[in-house]
Structure formats: structure tokens, C-alpha cells
Amino acid sequence: MKKGFTTSLLHNDRLGKPEHGSLHKPIHTSIAYGYDKAEDLAAVFQSRKKGYAYSRQANPTVGALEDKVTLIEQGVGTVCFGTGMAALAAVFLAFLRQGDHVISSRFLFGNTASQLNTLAQTGVTVTFVDATSVANVEAAIRPETKLVLVETIANPATQIADLKRIGELCHKRGLIYVVDNTLTSPYLFLTTTVQATFSVNSLSKYFGGHGDALGGSVTDTGLFDWSKFPNMYDIYKSTDPKQWALLQLRKKGLRDFGGTLAPEAAHVLSVGSETLALRMDRACHNAQKLAELLAANPKISKVHYPGLPSHPQHALAKELFTKPGALLSFELKNADDTFAVLNRLQLGILSSNLGDSRTLLIPVAQTIFWEMGEQRRAEMGIAESLVRVSVGIEDTEDLLGDFKQALA
Ligand SMILES: *Cc1c(COP(=O)(O)O)cnc(C)c1O
């Protein structure tokens, strides 16, 4: 019988029959693995046999986490990385070549935008478009376009990409479709429903959920026909084309560039993920209540939250996601009061992270989006007085009470 989301996560390690019947996959710290027979060692190196060679490219504890991500993303397989940024970089470096073109949503996590700008210095060109409409993506396609990148809910202004139609377009045109699922997590959204090629997660955020370990993942959904993709290396064309991209990602993206996830962090993330659904339910509930409270406050000029009917993609969020997420942002009518209001909060913590179990706030233009300058911020829909709130799992009344007193 097919098990539910949390049941499957909780019992997945055990099904792999770990040592001594331990309920968690143990933390394997060995960097290297020994073989009795040279033939076996050679077979592992040539990917003819399952096994471990060197922990930069595969490790049993990290492997158990990869299995969990694959399970809840309902994909073919997953490669984990030391951070979400390493995961994204690995996709670009493993599947793009000189002269290729990338189309990216312009509403993007700041460091991802910065990474793409760096990539654009190396012989790959990048076009940023307003991906809330598929027409903008279609108009940007060139003969050398290979890949389209979008986020599900963009951070910090919560724009939602035209996920389904972009998926149809990419499918029709043979383009790799990368969907960063971090803000929704596989609990709120399955990227397979919009025909994504790769589902990318920063595991540092909701997946791990406690702000105590960094990690990233790339899941191959199995929906892309790799046998038709020109940038595959012959050496990775194993018997099953469904495995080609995962192998190339592991070898080119992880082994060669070394953005490896430590087994200790993999364990922490794995344990954190057991409560993903419980935390998400509570955080989304809190976010909805807080968004409504802020929207009704006369001192607030704007609230961005997909769960509010005023959000431009409210209907789309309802259609695609089980819940509208736990991230919101707002602007004060009197922008000069912003820092004073933030300083009055007692529970909400001024911090740059998101997806923690605690509520975290940050004025974005002065911090995480400061480096890119005012013009680029304006293009991304980021007002100078915008405050991002990553809503946590505190008791709802405590959280609302804190915002009420800070705004009084
Ligand atoms: C945080 C984040 C990343 C980067 O993840 P790290 O684990 O911090 O490197 C990528 N995309 C989105 C949407 C994020 O929120």
C-alpha cells in the first residue's frame, strides 16, 4: 500500500536495513572504501556496480538522504550537495557548454542571480525575463537556448512563475527545465506536475527546517529525454538513458567541482525532514494569519503573500500548491519607520536565513539584495523599504501579538 508523505519519510532508512537495525542511517565518516577484489574496485569506478569509491562523489549517509529526497520529490534519483548554491552551480556546469544560452526568471534568490551573472562571464549567455508569463520565456528562446530556470515562489516578493505553461514550452522545445522548489518544498509542490527536468532544493531551508545544517539537492524527475540532449558525454551513456543525467551530474557537477555534502550534515538534514509536513502546516497557517493581520493594519502599505486574494498569482498558487507557503514580505506606509518597527519585535529575529522553525525578518534592500544596486532591485520588484518575513512555527497568538505590539 502506498504510504503517506510523513510515514514514508520516517520509515525509509529502516527499509535499507541499516547496521544493527538502527532506525537512522548511521553517519559514515570514512572518506575511502576498500575492496577485496580489483575487479570490484574497477567495476565501481566504471559505474557498472553499485558501491563507493571516494566520499567526494558518494557516501552511504548522504545516499540515504538522496533516497529520501527522491522519495518525496517522486523522481528517478537525486544528487545532494554541500549547499543549495553548489547544487545549482553543478547543474549549470554539468549540462551547459560554451555558447549555450540560459533563460532565467528575473525574480530570483539574490545569490542565484549573482551566480548566473558570474556564469555569464564564462561563455554561457543568460537572459533574465519576467517568468510570471510564459510569453516572455518563449520570446527569449534562441537556437542555442538549452535551459530555463525558475523558482516556485520567488524570494522576497513572492512572485509565482507561470510554472505549468513554461513546463509545456520546455517540453515542446527540448529545453532543460530547472525548478527551484526551495520555497514550497516537495510537501507543498511536486515539480513533476509541471514537467520539470530537475527539482532543486536548498535543504538548508524548510527541508532541514531548523537552521542548523547546510545542504542542497538536485532530483531528476525522469521526464526529460536525455537521449536527444546534445550535451551528454558518451562515457555517461549507461544502459538506461534515465540514469545518464544523474551520472553526469554526479561526475561533472559533484566529483569535479567538489561541492560535497558532509555526512554529519546529511544526518542532521535527514532527521529534520521527518517533521517537514508538520512544520510546514503550522508555518503556513501562521503566515496566512500574519499576512491577514498586516494587510488590515493602516500603517502597512503592501503585503506580498500568495495566500491573500490581493496577490497577483493567488489563483495560480491555489491551483498548484497545497498551501501558499510560509514566506511573506511587506512595506510600511512610512518607510522611515521600518527599522524602528523591526527593533521593537521581541520574538521575530532579525536574521538573513529562511525556512527556520523560528520567525526571521530582514529588510532586504539594505542587506541580501544590497550588492546588486537600486536599478536591479526595481526590476525584481523589490521596494527599498521591503521587509521579508520567514514565518516560523511559534504559537500563532504569540507571533501575532509580537507584531501587534511592534506596530502599535
Ligand atoms: C537559500 C536558497 C538557495 C541557496 O541555498 P543554500 O543552501 O543557502 O546555498 C537557493 N535557492 C533558494 C530559493 C533559496 O532560498
XYZ file of C-alpha atoms and ligand atoms in Angstrom:
423
model
C 0.000 0.000 0.000
C 1.262 3.471 -0.864
C 2.181 5.301 2.343
C 1.640 8.969 3.139
C 4.278 11.689 2.991
C 5.447 11.594 6.618
C 5.094 7.831 7.085
C 7.296 7.221 4.052
C 9.946 9.668 5.261
C 10.015 8.196 8.765
C 10.456 4.607 7.668
C 12.685 4.988 4.632
C 16.067 4.500 6.338
C 14.902 1.312 8.037
C 13.875 -0.264 4.735
C 17.526 -0.084 3.681
C 18.309 -2.469 6.601
C 20.998 -0.353 8.291
C 23.538 -1.927 10.635
C 22.213 -3.380 13.937
C 18.677 -2.472 12.923
C 19.408 1.173 13.731
C 16.414 3.382 12.947
C 18.564 6.102 11.452
C 21.092 5.536 8.744
C 24.433 5.750 10.606
C 26.895 8.567 9.948
C 29.615 7.068 7.775
C 32.716 9.198 8.125
C 35.136 7.152 6.046
C 36.397 9.049 3.022
C 37.550 5.943 1.177
C 36.244 2.405 0.687
C 38.298 -0.780 0.406
C 37.675 -3.773 -1.868
C 38.915 -7.336 -1.678
C 38.951 -7.784 -5.439
C 40.472 -5.426 -8.019
C 37.629 -6.377 -10.380
C 35.065 -4.930 -7.930
C 37.039 -1.734 -7.460
C 37.232 -1.290 -11.239
C 33.505 -2.037 -11.648
C 32.579 0.639 -9.086
C 34.788 3.202 -10.829
C 33.201 2.379 -14.163
C 29.669 2.655 -12.682
C 28.975 -0.971 -13.628
C 28.432 -1.864 -9.986
C 26.880 -0.010 -7.042
C 29.437 0.954 -4.432
C 31.522 3.742 -3.010
C 34.905 4.945 -4.185
C 35.653 8.280 -2.552
C 33.279 10.345 -0.452
C 33.563 13.472 -2.565
C 31.164 11.863 -5.041
C 29.131 9.395 -2.959
C 28.710 8.380 0.685
C 26.229 5.973 2.326
C 24.803 8.557 4.763
C 24.414 11.129 2.010
C 22.968 8.373 -0.166
C 20.239 7.685 2.415
C 19.315 11.381 2.302
C 19.317 11.291 -1.504
C 16.858 8.395 -1.353
C 14.558 10.404 0.923
C 14.589 13.417 -1.370
C 13.895 11.181 -4.381
C 11.017 9.561 -2.492
C 9.214 12.789 -1.636
C 10.017 14.507 -4.954
C 8.768 11.354 -6.725
C 11.759 11.469 -9.048
C 14.163 8.946 -10.581
C 17.159 9.858 -8.445
C 18.862 12.658 -6.528
C 22.369 14.037 -6.061
C 22.999 16.013 -2.866
C 25.429 18.903 -2.449
C 27.008 20.889 0.368
C 24.644 23.835 -0.203
C 21.776 24.860 -2.443
C 24.162 27.161 -4.330
C 26.512 24.227 -5.019
C 23.519 22.247 -6.332
C 22.536 24.984 -8.788
C 26.146 25.557 -9.902
C 26.559 21.831 -10.531
C 23.519 21.772 -12.845
C 24.874 24.654 -14.924
C 28.431 23.298 -15.045
C 27.418 19.723 -15.823
C 24.914 20.425 -18.604
C 25.942 23.671 -20.312
C 28.759 24.265 -22.730
C 30.424 27.295 -24.227
C 27.986 29.230 -26.422
C 24.860 27.867 -24.753
C 22.075 30.187 -23.631
C 20.065 30.153 -20.397
C 16.727 31.827 -19.721
C 16.128 32.622 -16.083
C 13.302 34.173 -14.169
C 14.284 37.651 -13.101
C 12.555 37.102 -9.746
C 15.293 35.090 -8.150
C 17.107 34.369 -4.912
C 19.830 37.069 -4.851
C 22.811 34.714 -4.754
C 21.399 32.672 -7.657
C 21.122 35.857 -9.721
C 24.718 36.655 -8.794
C 25.834 33.109 -9.697
C 24.203 33.413 -13.131
C 25.953 36.739 -13.709
C 29.262 35.023 -12.929
C 28.335 32.161 -15.266
C 27.692 34.751 -17.978
C 31.393 35.724 -17.759
C 32.440 32.215 -18.811
C 30.970 31.730 -22.275
C 27.348 30.942 -21.449
C 24.836 33.730 -22.045
C 21.945 34.421 -19.699
C 18.681 36.303 -20.289
C 16.545 37.328 -17.313
C 12.807 37.555 -18.015
C 9.574 38.156 -16.130
C 8.636 34.463 -15.804
C 5.158 35.128 -14.430
C 4.154 34.940 -18.107
C 5.239 32.126 -20.429
C 5.193 34.556 -23.387
C 8.302 36.291 -22.013
C 10.144 32.990 -21.788
C 9.091 31.964 -25.295
C 10.195 35.310 -26.732
C 13.670 34.866 -25.243
C 14.317 31.431 -26.796
C 17.236 31.284 -29.257
C 18.620 28.368 -31.279
C 21.354 27.956 -28.637
C 18.990 28.008 -25.627
C 19.462 24.897 -23.500
C 17.981 25.577 -20.085
C 15.233 27.529 -18.307
C 15.409 28.290 -14.572
C 12.546 29.417 -12.355
C 11.706 29.414 -8.657
C 8.283 28.281 -7.452
C 7.652 31.240 -5.134
C 10.256 33.940 -5.591
C 12.007 35.344 -2.578
C 11.364 38.046 -1.282
C 8.410 39.476 -3.250
C 6.622 36.082 -3.686
C 6.011 36.238 -7.453
C 4.945 32.843 -8.810
C 6.297 31.728 -12.156
C 3.932 30.518 -14.896
C 5.140 27.075 -13.883
C 2.828 24.815 -15.873
C 2.952 26.651 -19.191
C 6.726 27.105 -19.007
C 6.927 23.352 -18.429
C 4.836 22.705 -21.547
C 7.016 25.081 -23.552
C 10.270 23.478 -22.355
C 8.886 20.025 -23.082
C 7.910 21.035 -26.622
C 11.258 22.723 -27.330
C 13.513 20.110 -25.673
C 14.831 22.534 -23.043
C 16.043 21.505 -19.601
C 13.546 22.950 -17.115
C 15.060 23.605 -13.694
C 12.584 24.427 -10.928
C 13.964 25.636 -7.605
C 11.436 24.121 -5.192
C 13.034 25.535 -2.024
C 10.273 27.959 -1.021
C 7.498 25.409 -1.453
C 9.371 22.184 -0.637
C 8.148 18.848 -2.033
C 5.428 18.888 0.633
C 3.610 21.850 -0.917
C 4.511 21.245 -4.541
C 5.679 18.459 -6.817
C 7.665 19.821 -9.746
C 6.755 16.701 -11.732
C 3.242 18.196 -12.073
C 4.710 20.969 -14.261
C 7.084 18.685 -16.194
C 10.282 19.949 -14.559
C 13.501 18.231 -15.613
C 15.274 18.906 -12.329
C 13.811 19.821 -8.969
C 16.374 21.755 -6.927
C 16.093 22.246 -3.177
C 18.151 24.166 -0.698
C 17.877 21.586 2.069
C 19.178 24.269 4.453
C 15.702 25.806 4.463
C 12.353 24.056 5.069
C 13.613 20.525 4.399
C 16.084 20.500 7.307
C 13.977 23.145 8.944
C 15.977 24.142 11.991
C 18.651 26.428 10.596
C 21.398 24.096 11.784
C 22.778 22.440 8.640
C 23.503 23.483 5.050
C 22.670 21.245 2.098
C 21.287 21.161 -1.421
C 19.750 18.618 -3.765
C 19.014 18.063 -7.445
C 16.372 15.491 -8.331
C 15.938 14.160 -11.858
C 12.193 13.826 -12.351
C 12.652 11.329 -15.199
C 10.580 13.466 -17.583
C 13.381 14.643 -19.876
C 14.568 12.578 -22.836
C 18.343 12.592 -22.342
C 18.926 10.531 -25.473
C 18.109 13.664 -27.509
C 20.182 16.125 -25.465
C 23.395 17.183 -27.265
C 25.495 17.948 -24.168
C 25.703 14.396 -22.860
C 29.166 12.883 -22.629
C 29.394 9.441 -24.250
C 31.147 7.979 -21.218
C 27.999 8.572 -19.098
C 25.602 6.991 -21.564
C 24.992 3.876 -19.499
C 22.423 1.264 -20.446
C 19.399 3.150 -19.095
C 19.027 6.713 -20.512
C 17.034 7.652 -17.383
C 20.310 7.406 -15.419
C 22.531 9.394 -17.816
C 21.913 12.836 -16.384
C 22.283 11.705 -12.765
C 25.623 10.126 -13.576
C 26.835 13.190 -15.468
C 25.658 15.442 -12.624
C 27.464 13.313 -10.048
C 30.686 13.105 -12.046
C 30.859 16.545 -13.677
C 28.918 18.554 -11.136
C 29.897 16.927 -7.847
C 33.109 14.962 -8.338
C 34.841 17.593 -10.482
C 33.698 20.699 -8.635
C 33.629 19.220 -5.143
C 30.568 20.861 -3.583
C 30.127 17.797 -1.386
C 27.669 17.434 1.492
C 29.265 16.215 4.732
C 27.724 13.002 6.176
C 27.188 14.724 9.549
C 25.131 17.446 7.860
C 23.256 14.834 5.819
C 22.222 13.151 9.072
C 21.002 16.419 10.620
C 19.023 17.282 7.479
C 17.580 13.798 7.330
C 16.307 13.938 10.920
C 14.957 17.454 10.349
C 12.987 16.314 7.311
C 10.917 13.901 9.424
C 8.779 16.844 10.610
C 8.677 18.730 7.279
C 4.928 18.267 6.833
C 4.108 19.156 10.452
C 6.277 22.250 10.408
C 5.008 23.382 7.009
C 1.354 23.050 8.070
C 1.963 25.205 11.137
C 4.227 27.752 9.418
C 1.779 28.204 6.518
C -1.092 28.666 9.000
C 0.934 31.299 10.880
C 1.907 33.015 7.617
C -1.728 33.257 6.493
C -2.800 34.765 9.845
C 0.133 37.170 9.924
C -0.440 38.256 6.311
C -4.097 38.999 7.142
C -3.106 40.921 10.269
C -0.570 43.024 8.371
C -2.903 43.646 5.421
C -5.527 45.038 7.814
C -3.066 47.372 9.583
C -3.312 51.016 8.429
C 0.448 51.513 8.904
C 1.226 48.885 6.253
C 1.060 49.859 2.582
C 1.648 46.483 0.960
C 1.732 42.778 1.853
C 3.065 40.189 -0.583
C 1.721 36.728 0.235
C 0.254 34.208 -2.231
C -2.447 33.293 0.296
C -4.035 36.755 0.095
C -6.691 37.303 -2.605
C -4.873 40.557 -3.486
C -1.779 38.620 -4.645
C -1.476 38.696 -8.471
C -0.987 34.910 -8.646
C -3.351 33.957 -5.793
C -5.443 31.703 -8.058
C -2.352 30.061 -9.511
C -0.974 29.375 -6.027
C -4.281 27.734 -5.087
C -4.220 25.608 -8.205
C -0.586 24.475 -7.945
C 0.380 24.353 -4.256
C -1.273 22.528 -1.366
C -0.624 25.668 0.739
C 0.617 29.163 -0.186
C 3.948 28.905 1.640
C 5.398 30.449 4.797
C 7.248 33.431 3.352
C 5.771 36.901 3.068
C 7.036 40.433 2.703
C 5.598 43.840 3.500
C 6.192 47.565 3.240
C 5.341 50.256 5.774
C 3.497 53.379 4.608
C 6.118 55.441 6.340
C 9.305 53.755 5.129
C 11.404 55.712 7.654
C 9.729 53.769 10.496
C 10.808 50.354 9.168
C 13.909 49.819 11.301
C 12.174 51.099 14.449
C 9.327 48.602 13.979
C 11.800 45.767 13.401
C 13.764 46.754 16.504
C 10.598 46.550 18.635
C 9.953 42.887 17.779
C 10.677 40.506 20.651
C 10.030 37.114 19.057
C 10.778 37.821 15.423
C 14.544 37.627 14.946
C 16.478 39.925 12.581
C 18.346 37.359 10.522
C 19.126 36.505 6.913
C 18.012 32.890 6.860
C 14.602 31.498 5.911
C 12.796 28.218 6.462
C 13.882 28.041 10.106
C 11.400 26.925 12.750
C 11.759 30.441 14.246
C 10.304 33.565 12.638
C 13.071 35.547 10.939
C 12.865 39.033 9.417
C 15.178 41.047 7.228
C 14.989 44.432 5.482
C 16.125 43.188 2.065
C 17.325 46.249 0.101
C 19.886 47.099 2.793
C 21.167 43.545 3.208
C 20.743 40.468 0.968
C 19.845 42.496 -2.143
C 22.165 45.418 -1.367
C 25.064 44.383 -3.628
C 23.002 44.389 -6.839
C 22.019 48.064 -6.628
C 18.776 50.003 -6.828
C 18.011 49.541 -10.535
C 18.259 45.753 -10.438
C 16.184 45.694 -7.250
C 13.463 47.686 -9.003
C 13.475 45.163 -11.889
C 12.998 42.375 -9.359
C 10.020 44.123 -7.753
C 11.926 44.853 -4.551
C 10.932 48.130 -2.896
C 13.609 49.931 -0.876
C 11.538 49.517 2.298
C 10.568 45.865 1.768
C 10.808 43.561 4.795
C 10.884 39.798 4.322
C 9.359 37.543 6.944
C 10.141 33.855 7.063
C 7.309 32.741 9.293
C 8.128 30.084 11.869
C 6.167 27.596 13.903
C 5.686 29.663 17.072
C 2.261 29.540 18.731
C 0.090 31.677 16.475
C -1.174 34.061 19.170
C 2.354 34.763 20.434
C 3.525 35.607 16.952
C 0.573 37.843 16.095
C 0.871 39.542 19.491
C 4.507 40.377 18.832
C 3.705 42.082 15.506
C 0.749 43.932 17.065
C 2.917 45.456 19.802
C 5.737 46.311 17.375
C 3.301 48.146 15.071
C 1.338 49.875 17.869
C 18.674 29.625 0.184
C 18.292 29.404 -1.215
C 19.203 28.899 -2.133
C 20.626 28.593 -1.750
O 20.700 27.606 -0.787
P 21.917 27.485 0.271
O 21.687 26.153 0.863
O 21.803 28.614 1.236
O 23.168 27.569 -0.538
C 18.782 28.693 -3.429
N 17.525 28.982 -3.817
C 16.621 29.486 -2.960
C 15.247 29.781 -3.445
C 16.958 29.723 -1.632
O 16.066 30.221 -0.785
